[in-house]
Amino acid sequence: MTPPPGGAPPSASAVADTAAGPATAAAGAGGATAARAERNGAPGTGAEAGSAGAVSATARIRAEDDGRGGTVLPLLAGAAPLALRRTRAERAGWARVTVVGAMSAPLGGDRLRVEADVAPGARLVVDASAATVSLPGRCGRPAHYDVVLTVGADAELHWLPEPVIAARGSDLRMTTRVVLAPGARLVLREELVLGRHAEPTGRLGTRLTVTYGGRPLLDQALDVGPGAPPGWDGPAVLGPHRTLGQLLVVPAPDPLPGAALPPLTSLTALAGPGVLLTSAGPRAAFTAAARALTRAAGR
């Protein structure tokens, strides 16, 4: 697992040693067991199961300023397969949450949702313990994964998940909606991998929308893989490349990094207080460019 820009991934001991709240513990233990049972055709009591074993689950995070220079997490609630773990933050005053997969997901028909609310003055990092692999399900329907992020004034969120991998035969629709108050700060990473090693890709549709102070900052969509509109694998979109990495930084660093960008990588100033790094090159090159941009922004 490649470390996120500006930090290392959580160690096994960091995750295991950190106490979790009652809702999180239930999701990571009994919830995971029950949801697995439901997918195997047995009754369960974890996340809500639909037809053909599809699962509907929501995880919620709220971070608040504790008034003493730190950040507390009054809400940390998940349901399998979205288990949340409170892990050790690397910087004083910050809170950190790691999303831990409690079962195989998303599968076709699943509906997953993560909501993170960072109140004014709070500092939060959200990362993941492993990549998300989209897999085909028995129901023949697409899976849906929605992320809603809200960041208050003078608050900061680093949203640093591991890559999303579209396995052969899968169909995943992802949306990420970010609402930033004036003065909010954001580092958001998104990495897409089309297919596992030496296999064709599944279908993957994504949309990222960001508003700042009630005004649009970024709105973009991508639809690739079998069944997607023609041209997704042509030179105007991805061509022969099978990875896409993006890093959004708000506000943009001033000045921008002066180092030359790797091949297949661009840095775009937005019509507002932000900059977007995009790369279809190897993951190592994207990670290095993302770290340089993060450092330039003082994050």
mmCIF file of C-alpha atoms in Angstrom:
data_model
loop_
_atom_site.group_PDB
_atom_site.id
_atom_site.type_symbol
_atom_site.label_atom_id
_atom_site.label_comp_id
_atom_site.label_asym_id
_atom_site.label_seq_id
_atom_site.Cartn_x
_atom_site.Cartn_y
_atom_site.Cartn_z
ATOM 1 C CA MET A 1 0.000 0.000 0.000
ATOM 2 C CA THR A 2 1.502 3.279 -1.099
ATOM 3 C CA PRO A 3 1.536 5.967 1.625
ATOM 4 C CA PRO A 4 -0.800 8.902 1.070
ATOM 5 C CA PRO A 5 0.778 12.226 0.137
ATOM 6 C CA GLY A 6 2.294 13.768 3.242
ATOM 7 C CA GLY A 7 2.114 10.685 5.446
ATOM 8 C CA ALA A 8 2.486 6.947 5.911
ATOM 9 C CA PRO A 9 -0.389 4.436 5.917
ATOM 10 C CA PRO A 10 -1.716 3.280 9.280
ATOM 11 C CA SER A 11 0.206 0.349 10.699
ATOM 12 C CA ALA A 12 -1.599 -2.766 11.847
ATOM 13 C CA SER A 13 -0.721 -1.912 15.433
ATOM 14 C CA ALA A 14 -2.037 1.636 15.082
ATOM 15 C CA VAL A 15 -5.397 0.305 13.939
ATOM 16 C CA ALA A 16 -5.526 -2.512 16.488
ATOM 17 C CA ASP A 17 -4.427 -0.427 19.444
ATOM 18 C CA THR A 18 -6.931 2.378 18.906
ATOM 19 C CA ALA A 19 -10.225 2.182 20.754
ATOM 20 C CA ALA A 20 -13.372 2.371 18.636
ATOM 21 C CA GLY A 21 -16.793 3.644 19.602
ATOM 22 C CA PRO A 22 -19.750 1.298 20.179
ATOM 23 C CA ALA A 23 -21.260 1.865 16.757
ATOM 24 C CA THR A 24 -17.927 1.255 15.025
ATOM 25 C CA ALA A 25 -17.180 -1.864 17.016
ATOM 26 C CA ALA A 26 -20.581 -3.310 16.170
ATOM 27 C CA ALA A 27 -20.028 -2.655 12.480
ATOM 28 C CA GLY A 28 -16.560 -4.187 12.470
ATOM 29 C CA ALA A 29 -17.467 -7.355 14.356
ATOM 30 C CA GLY A 30 -21.092 -8.503 14.499
ATOM 31 C CA GLY A 31 -22.100 -6.336 11.553
ATOM 32 C CA ALA A 32 -19.451 -7.857 9.296
ATOM 33 C CA THR A 33 -20.355 -11.406 10.338
ATOM 34 C CA ALA A 34 -24.063 -10.832 9.788
ATOM 35 C CA ALA A 35 -23.573 -9.146 6.422
ATOM 36 C CA ARG A 36 -21.369 -12.004 5.221
ATOM 37 C CA ALA A 37 -24.068 -14.431 6.322
ATOM 38 C CA GLU A 38 -26.690 -12.521 4.365
ATOM 39 C CA ARG A 39 -24.589 -12.716 1.203
ATOM 40 C CA ASN A 40 -24.290 -16.469 1.693
ATOM 41 C CA GLY A 41 -28.072 -16.776 1.862
ATOM 42 C CA ALA A 42 -28.473 -16.924 5.661
ATOM 43 C CA PRO A 43 -30.341 -14.348 7.747
ATOM 44 C CA GLY A 44 -28.252 -11.659 9.402
ATOM 45 C CA THR A 45 -28.542 -8.543 11.511
ATOM 46 C CA GLY A 46 -25.794 -6.279 10.113
ATOM 47 C CA ALA A 47 -26.087 -3.899 7.169
ATOM 48 C CA GLU A 48 -29.406 -3.894 5.349
ATOM 49 C CA ALA A 49 -29.460 -6.613 2.693
ATOM 50 C CA GLY A 50 -31.440 -6.382 -0.511
ATOM 51 C CA SER A 51 -32.246 -8.843 -3.265
ATOM 52 C CA ALA A 52 -29.573 -11.348 -4.299
ATOM 53 C CA GLY A 53 -27.453 -10.457 -1.279
ATOM 54 C CA ALA A 54 -26.976 -6.779 -2.169
ATOM 55 C CA VAL A 55 -26.086 -4.572 0.804
ATOM 56 C CA SER A 56 -27.050 -1.005 1.696
ATOM 57 C CA ALA A 57 -24.805 0.699 4.274
ATOM 58 C CA THR A 58 -23.935 4.197 5.440
ATOM 59 C CA ALA A 59 -20.945 5.385 7.473
ATOM 60 C CA ARG A 60 -20.968 8.782 9.197
ATOM 61 C CA ILE A 61 -18.127 10.876 10.623
ATOM 62 C CA ARG A 62 -18.331 14.212 12.409
ATOM 63 C CA ALA A 63 -15.267 16.101 13.576
ATOM 64 C CA GLU A 64 -15.428 19.126 15.891
ATOM 65 C CA ASP A 65 -12.996 21.604 17.405
ATOM 66 C CA ASP A 66 -12.614 20.731 21.102
ATOM 67 C CA GLY A 67 -11.845 24.348 22.051
ATOM 68 C CA ARG A 68 -8.345 23.426 23.271
ATOM 69 C CA GLY A 69 -6.522 23.222 19.951
ATOM 70 C CA GLY A 70 -7.591 19.642 19.227
ATOM 71 C CA THR A 71 -10.256 17.772 17.265
ATOM 72 C CA VAL A 72 -12.817 15.340 18.669
ATOM 73 C CA LEU A 73 -15.057 12.829 16.904
ATOM 74 C CA PRO A 74 -18.523 12.929 18.492
ATOM 75 C CA LEU A 75 -19.903 10.756 15.683
ATOM 76 C CA LEU A 76 -18.139 7.718 14.238
ATOM 77 C CA ALA A 77 -20.698 5.202 13.035
ATOM 78 C CA GLY A 78 -20.395 2.551 10.342
ATOM 79 C CA ALA A 79 -22.083 -0.605 9.121
ATOM 80 C CA ALA A 80 -20.410 -3.450 7.253
ATOM 81 C CA PRO A 81 -18.762 -3.246 4.832
ATOM 82 C CA LEU A 82 -17.887 0.307 5.948
ATOM 83 C CA ALA A 83 -16.121 -0.147 9.281
ATOM 84 C CA LEU A 84 -14.513 2.991 10.737
ATOM 85 C CA ARG A 85 -11.484 3.007 13.026
ATOM 86 C CA ARG A 86 -10.132 5.935 15.002
ATOM 87 C CA THR A 87 -6.377 5.847 14.309
ATOM 88 C CA ARG A 88 -3.388 7.907 15.454
ATOM 89 C CA ALA A 89 -3.016 11.279 13.770
ATOM 90 C CA GLU A 90 0.487 12.333 12.806
ATOM 91 C CA ARG A 91 0.027 16.000 13.749
ATOM 92 C CA ALA A 92 -1.144 17.610 16.943
ATOM 93 C CA GLY A 93 -4.648 18.999 16.812
ATOM 94 C CA TRP A 94 -5.830 16.556 14.154
ATOM 95 C CA ALA A 95 -8.123 13.531 14.243
ATOM 96 C CA ARG A 96 -7.704 10.576 11.929
ATOM 97 C CA VAL A 97 -10.188 7.944 10.764
ATOM 98 C CA THR A 98 -9.328 4.854 8.722
ATOM 99 C CA VAL A 99 -11.959 3.053 6.655
ATOM 100 C CA VAL A 100 -11.479 -0.696 7.050
ATOM 101 C CA GLY A 101 -13.277 -3.091 4.709
ATOM 102 C CA ALA A 102 -15.320 -5.543 6.770
ATOM 103 C CA MET A 103 -16.352 -7.689 3.780
ATOM 104 C CA SER A 104 -16.035 -7.835 -0.009
ATOM 105 C CA ALA A 105 -17.682 -4.754 -1.460
ATOM 106 C CA PRO A 106 -18.937 -3.098 -3.510
ATOM 107 C CA LEU A 107 -20.682 -5.886 -5.430
ATOM 108 C CA GLY A 108 -23.342 -5.349 -8.049
ATOM 109 C CA GLY A 109 -26.508 -4.006 -6.445
ATOM 110 C CA ASP A 110 -24.784 -2.644 -3.328
ATOM 111 C CA ARG A 111 -25.518 0.907 -2.191
ATOM 112 C CA LEU A 112 -22.775 2.373 -0.020
ATOM 113 C CA ARG A 113 -22.513 5.897 1.354
ATOM 114 C CA VAL A 114 -19.943 7.758 3.443
ATOM 115 C CA GLU A 115 -20.691 11.134 5.015
ATOM 116 C CA ALA A 116 -18.003 13.260 6.682
ATOM 117 C CA ASP A 117 -18.802 16.575 8.349
ATOM 118 C CA VAL A 118 -15.876 18.696 9.527
ATOM 119 C CA ALA A 119 -17.168 21.487 11.753
ATOM 120 C CA PRO A 120 -15.551 24.958 11.814
ATOM 121 C CA GLY A 121 -12.007 24.866 13.205
ATOM 122 C CA ALA A 122 -11.661 21.054 13.163
ATOM 123 C CA ARG A 123 -8.871 19.098 11.414
ATOM 124 C CA LEU A 124 -9.548 15.611 10.002
ATOM 125 C CA VAL A 125 -7.697 13.008 7.928
ATOM 126 C CA VAL A 126 -9.675 10.117 6.451
ATOM 127 C CA ASP A 127 -7.742 7.302 4.774
ATOM 128 C CA ALA A 128 -8.236 3.594 4.093
ATOM 129 C CA SER A 129 -6.516 0.358 5.028
ATOM 130 C CA ALA A 130 -6.683 -1.106 1.510
ATOM 131 C CA ALA A 131 -7.890 -0.526 -2.021
ATOM 132 C CA THR A 132 -11.579 -0.780 -2.917
ATOM 133 C CA VAL A 133 -12.241 -3.523 -5.487
ATOM 134 C CA SER A 134 -15.499 -3.306 -7.404
ATOM 135 C CA LEU A 135 -16.799 -6.815 -8.157
ATOM 136 C CA PRO A 136 -19.711 -8.207 -10.186
ATOM 137 C CA GLY A 137 -22.823 -9.268 -8.271
ATOM 138 C CA ARG A 138 -25.527 -11.839 -8.898
ATOM 139 C CA CYS A 139 -28.334 -9.323 -9.442
ATOM 140 C CA GLY A 140 -27.005 -7.784 -12.672
ATOM 141 C CA ARG A 141 -27.394 -4.225 -11.354
ATOM 142 C CA PRO A 142 -24.630 -1.624 -10.892
ATOM 143 C CA ALA A 143 -23.227 -0.866 -7.457
ATOM 144 C CA HIS A 144 -23.419 2.687 -6.108
ATOM 145 C CA TYR A 145 -20.876 4.367 -3.842
ATOM 146 C CA ASP A 146 -21.653 7.923 -2.733
ATOM 147 C CA VAL A 147 -19.414 10.212 -0.696
ATOM 148 C CA VAL A 148 -20.630 13.489 0.814
ATOM 149 C CA LEU A 149 -18.045 15.777 2.431
ATOM 150 C CA THR A 150 -18.828 19.033 4.241
ATOM 151 C CA VAL A 151 -16.048 21.294 5.514
ATOM 152 C CA GLY A 152 -16.778 24.356 7.648
ATOM 153 C CA ALA A 153 -15.004 27.693 7.891
ATOM 154 C CA ASP A 154 -11.375 27.456 9.054
ATOM 155 C CA ALA A 155 -11.680 23.645 9.003
ATOM 156 C CA GLU A 156 -9.459 21.267 7.044
ATOM 157 C CA LEU A 157 -10.110 17.822 5.560
ATOM 158 C CA HIS A 158 -7.608 15.461 3.972
ATOM 159 C CA TRP A 159 -9.604 12.804 2.115
ATOM 160 C CA LEU A 160 -7.041 10.161 1.109
ATOM 161 C CA PRO A 161 -8.626 6.826 0.174
ATOM 162 C CA GLU A 162 -6.692 4.028 -1.517
ATOM 163 C CA PRO A 163 -7.382 3.271 -5.214
ATOM 164 C CA VAL A 164 -10.697 2.044 -6.600
ATOM 165 C CA ILE A 165 -10.145 -1.009 -8.839
ATOM 166 C CA ALA A 166 -12.780 -1.957 -11.423
ATOM 167 C CA ALA A 167 -12.540 -5.748 -11.738
ATOM 168 C CA ARG A 168 -13.733 -7.524 -14.873
ATOM 169 C CA GLY A 169 -17.512 -7.766 -15.076
ATOM 170 C CA SER A 170 -18.139 -5.140 -12.387
ATOM 171 C CA ASP A 171 -20.246 -2.000 -12.759
ATOM 172 C CA LEU A 172 -19.722 0.795 -10.209
ATOM 173 C CA ARG A 173 -21.190 4.309 -10.152
ATOM 174 C CA MET A 174 -19.363 6.645 -7.776
ATOM 175 C CA THR A 175 -20.250 10.186 -6.791
ATOM 176 C CA THR A 176 -18.276 12.515 -4.556
ATOM 177 C CA ARG A 177 -19.910 15.773 -3.477
ATOM 178 C CA VAL A 178 -17.887 18.323 -1.517
ATOM 179 C CA VAL A 179 -19.320 21.435 0.106
ATOM 180 C CA LEU A 180 -16.699 23.919 1.312
ATOM 181 C CA ALA A 181 -17.464 26.984 3.411
ATOM 182 C CA PRO A 182 -15.398 30.143 2.819
ATOM 183 C CA GLY A 183 -12.006 29.636 4.449
ATOM 184 C CA ALA A 184 -12.224 25.816 4.363
ATOM 185 C CA ARG A 185 -9.177 23.806 3.296
ATOM 186 C CA LEU A 186 -9.172 20.528 1.402
ATOM 187 C CA VAL A 187 -6.797 17.885 0.089
ATOM 188 C CA LEU A 188 -8.729 15.239 -1.860
ATOM 189 C CA ARG A 189 -7.168 12.284 -3.626
ATOM 190 C CA GLU A 190 -8.891 9.989 -6.117
ATOM 191 C CA GLU A 191 -7.204 7.052 -7.873
ATOM 192 C CA LEU A 192 -8.872 4.750 -10.380
ATOM 193 C CA VAL A 193 -7.447 1.475 -11.717
ATOM 194 C CA LEU A 194 -9.129 -0.223 -14.670
ATOM 195 C CA GLY A 195 -8.934 -3.964 -14.043
ATOM 196 C CA ARG A 196 -6.766 -6.089 -11.837
ATOM 197 C CA HIS A 197 -3.449 -7.440 -13.132
ATOM 198 C CA ALA A 198 -3.735 -8.761 -16.700
ATOM 199 C CA GLU A 199 -7.552 -8.612 -16.824
ATOM 200 C CA PRO A 200 -9.990 -6.378 -18.730
ATOM 201 C CA THR A 201 -11.647 -3.557 -16.862
ATOM 202 C CA GLY A 202 -15.161 -3.440 -15.547
ATOM 203 C CA ARG A 203 -17.332 -0.385 -15.999
ATOM 204 C CA LEU A 204 -16.680 2.603 -13.785
ATOM 205 C CA GLY A 205 -18.582 5.867 -13.763
ATOM 206 C CA THR A 206 -17.503 8.702 -11.466
ATOM 207 C CA ARG A 207 -18.606 12.256 -10.800
ATOM 208 C CA LEU A 208 -16.858 14.792 -8.581
ATOM 209 C CA THR A 209 -18.578 18.064 -7.695
ATOM 210 C CA VAL A 210 -17.128 20.731 -5.405
ATOM 211 C CA THR A 211 -18.642 24.021 -4.285
ATOM 212 C CA TYR A 212 -16.853 26.776 -2.372
ATOM 213 C CA GLY A 213 -18.903 29.368 -0.553
ATOM 214 C CA GLY A 214 -21.990 28.214 -2.444
ATOM 215 C CA ARG A 215 -20.361 28.675 -5.863
ATOM 216 C CA PRO A 216 -19.264 25.838 -8.205
ATOM 217 C CA LEU A 217 -15.539 25.132 -8.082
ATOM 218 C CA LEU A 218 -15.278 21.811 -9.935
ATOM 219 C CA ASP A 219 -17.748 19.497 -11.682
ATOM 220 C CA GLN A 220 -16.397 16.622 -13.719
ATOM 221 C CA ALA A 221 -17.505 13.151 -14.742
ATOM 222 C CA LEU A 222 -15.817 10.066 -16.202
ATOM 223 C CA ASP A 223 -17.437 6.932 -17.652
ATOM 224 C CA VAL A 224 -15.159 4.113 -18.793
ATOM 225 C CA GLY A 225 -15.251 0.398 -19.476
ATOM 226 C CA PRO A 226 -17.669 -1.940 -21.288
ATOM 227 C CA GLY A 227 -20.996 -0.227 -21.924
ATOM 228 C CA ALA A 228 -19.581 3.280 -21.525
ATOM 229 C CA PRO A 229 -20.050 5.813 -24.331
ATOM 230 C CA PRO A 230 -17.664 5.213 -27.248
ATOM 231 C CA GLY A 231 -14.270 6.855 -27.134
ATOM 232 C CA TRP A 232 -13.358 6.306 -23.466
ATOM 233 C CA ASP A 233 -10.299 4.291 -24.552
ATOM 234 C CA GLY A 234 -9.417 6.694 -27.347
ATOM 235 C CA PRO A 235 -6.738 9.405 -27.324
ATOM 236 C CA ALA A 236 -9.152 12.090 -26.085
ATOM 237 C CA VAL A 237 -9.758 10.258 -22.793
ATOM 238 C CA LEU A 238 -7.497 7.460 -21.500
ATOM 239 C CA GLY A 239 -6.116 5.824 -24.632
ATOM 240 C CA PRO A 240 -4.154 2.700 -23.677
ATOM 241 C CA HIS A 241 -3.618 3.825 -20.086
ATOM 242 C CA ARG A 242 -5.393 2.039 -17.255
ATOM 243 C CA THR A 243 -4.793 4.263 -14.226
ATOM 244 C CA LEU A 244 -5.986 7.763 -13.423
ATOM 245 C CA GLY A 245 -4.960 9.739 -10.359
ATOM 246 C CA GLN A 246 -6.214 13.139 -9.196
ATOM 247 C CA LEU A 247 -5.359 15.416 -6.311
ATOM 248 C CA LEU A 248 -7.467 18.475 -5.550
ATOM 249 C CA VAL A 249 -5.967 21.111 -3.236
ATOM 250 C CA VAL A 250 -8.023 24.036 -1.888
ATOM 251 C CA PRO A 251 -6.779 26.715 -1.643
ATOM 252 C CA ALA A 252 -4.043 26.385 -4.230
ATOM 253 C CA PRO A 253 -0.447 26.879 -3.067
ATOM 254 C CA ASP A 254 1.143 30.189 -3.980
ATOM 255 C CA PRO A 255 3.450 29.827 -5.758
ATOM 256 C CA LEU A 256 2.740 26.515 -7.457
ATOM 257 C CA PRO A 257 5.535 23.901 -7.398
ATOM 258 C CA GLY A 258 8.246 24.766 -9.880
ATOM 259 C CA ALA A 259 9.440 21.207 -10.615
ATOM 260 C CA ALA A 260 8.659 19.694 -14.006
ATOM 261 C CA LEU A 261 5.654 17.383 -14.028
ATOM 262 C CA PRO A 262 6.009 13.702 -14.999
ATOM 263 C CA PRO A 263 4.734 12.549 -18.405
ATOM 264 C CA LEU A 264 0.938 12.204 -18.748
ATOM 265 C CA THR A 265 0.446 14.627 -15.832
ATOM 266 C CA SER A 266 -1.158 18.066 -15.762
ATOM 267 C CA LEU A 267 -1.715 20.784 -13.170
ATOM 268 C CA THR A 268 -4.837 22.903 -13.697
ATOM 269 C CA ALA A 269 -5.681 26.108 -11.846
ATOM 270 C CA LEU A 270 -9.425 26.234 -11.197
ATOM 271 C CA ALA A 271 -11.693 29.271 -11.553
ATOM 272 C CA GLY A 272 -11.633 29.707 -7.801
ATOM 273 C CA PRO A 273 -9.310 28.926 -4.873
ATOM 274 C CA GLY A 274 -8.078 25.518 -5.996
ATOM 275 C CA VAL A 275 -5.743 23.506 -8.198
ATOM 276 C CA LEU A 276 -6.206 20.025 -9.713
ATOM 277 C CA LEU A 277 -3.371 17.574 -10.401
ATOM 278 C CA THR A 278 -4.294 14.839 -12.899
ATOM 279 C CA SER A 279 -2.150 11.929 -14.067
ATOM 280 C CA ALA A 280 -2.656 8.910 -16.312
ATOM 281 C CA GLY A 281 0.917 7.811 -15.689
ATOM 282 C CA PRO A 282 2.301 5.174 -13.322
ATOM 283 C CA ARG A 283 1.098 5.399 -9.740
ATOM 284 C CA ALA A 284 4.590 6.064 -8.403
ATOM 285 C CA ALA A 285 4.919 9.156 -10.589
ATOM 286 C CA PHE A 286 1.497 10.442 -9.553
ATOM 287 C CA THR A 287 2.279 9.866 -5.878
ATOM 288 C CA ALA A 288 5.554 11.816 -6.144
ATOM 289 C CA ALA A 289 3.839 14.742 -7.899
ATOM 290 C CA ALA A 290 1.011 14.693 -5.349
ATOM 291 C CA ARG A 291 3.468 14.832 -2.453
ATOM 292 C CA ALA A 292 5.263 17.783 -4.009
ATOM 293 C CA LEU A 293 1.980 19.660 -4.446
ATOM 294 C CA THR A 294 0.894 18.838 -0.896
ATOM 295 C CA ARG A 295 4.198 20.100 0.523
ATOM 296 C CA ALA A 296 3.974 23.294 -1.540
ATOM 297 C CA ALA A 297 0.556 23.910 -0.013
ATOM 298 C CA GLY A 298 1.994 23.505 3.493
ATOM 299 C CA ARG A 299 -0.201 20.493 4.198
#
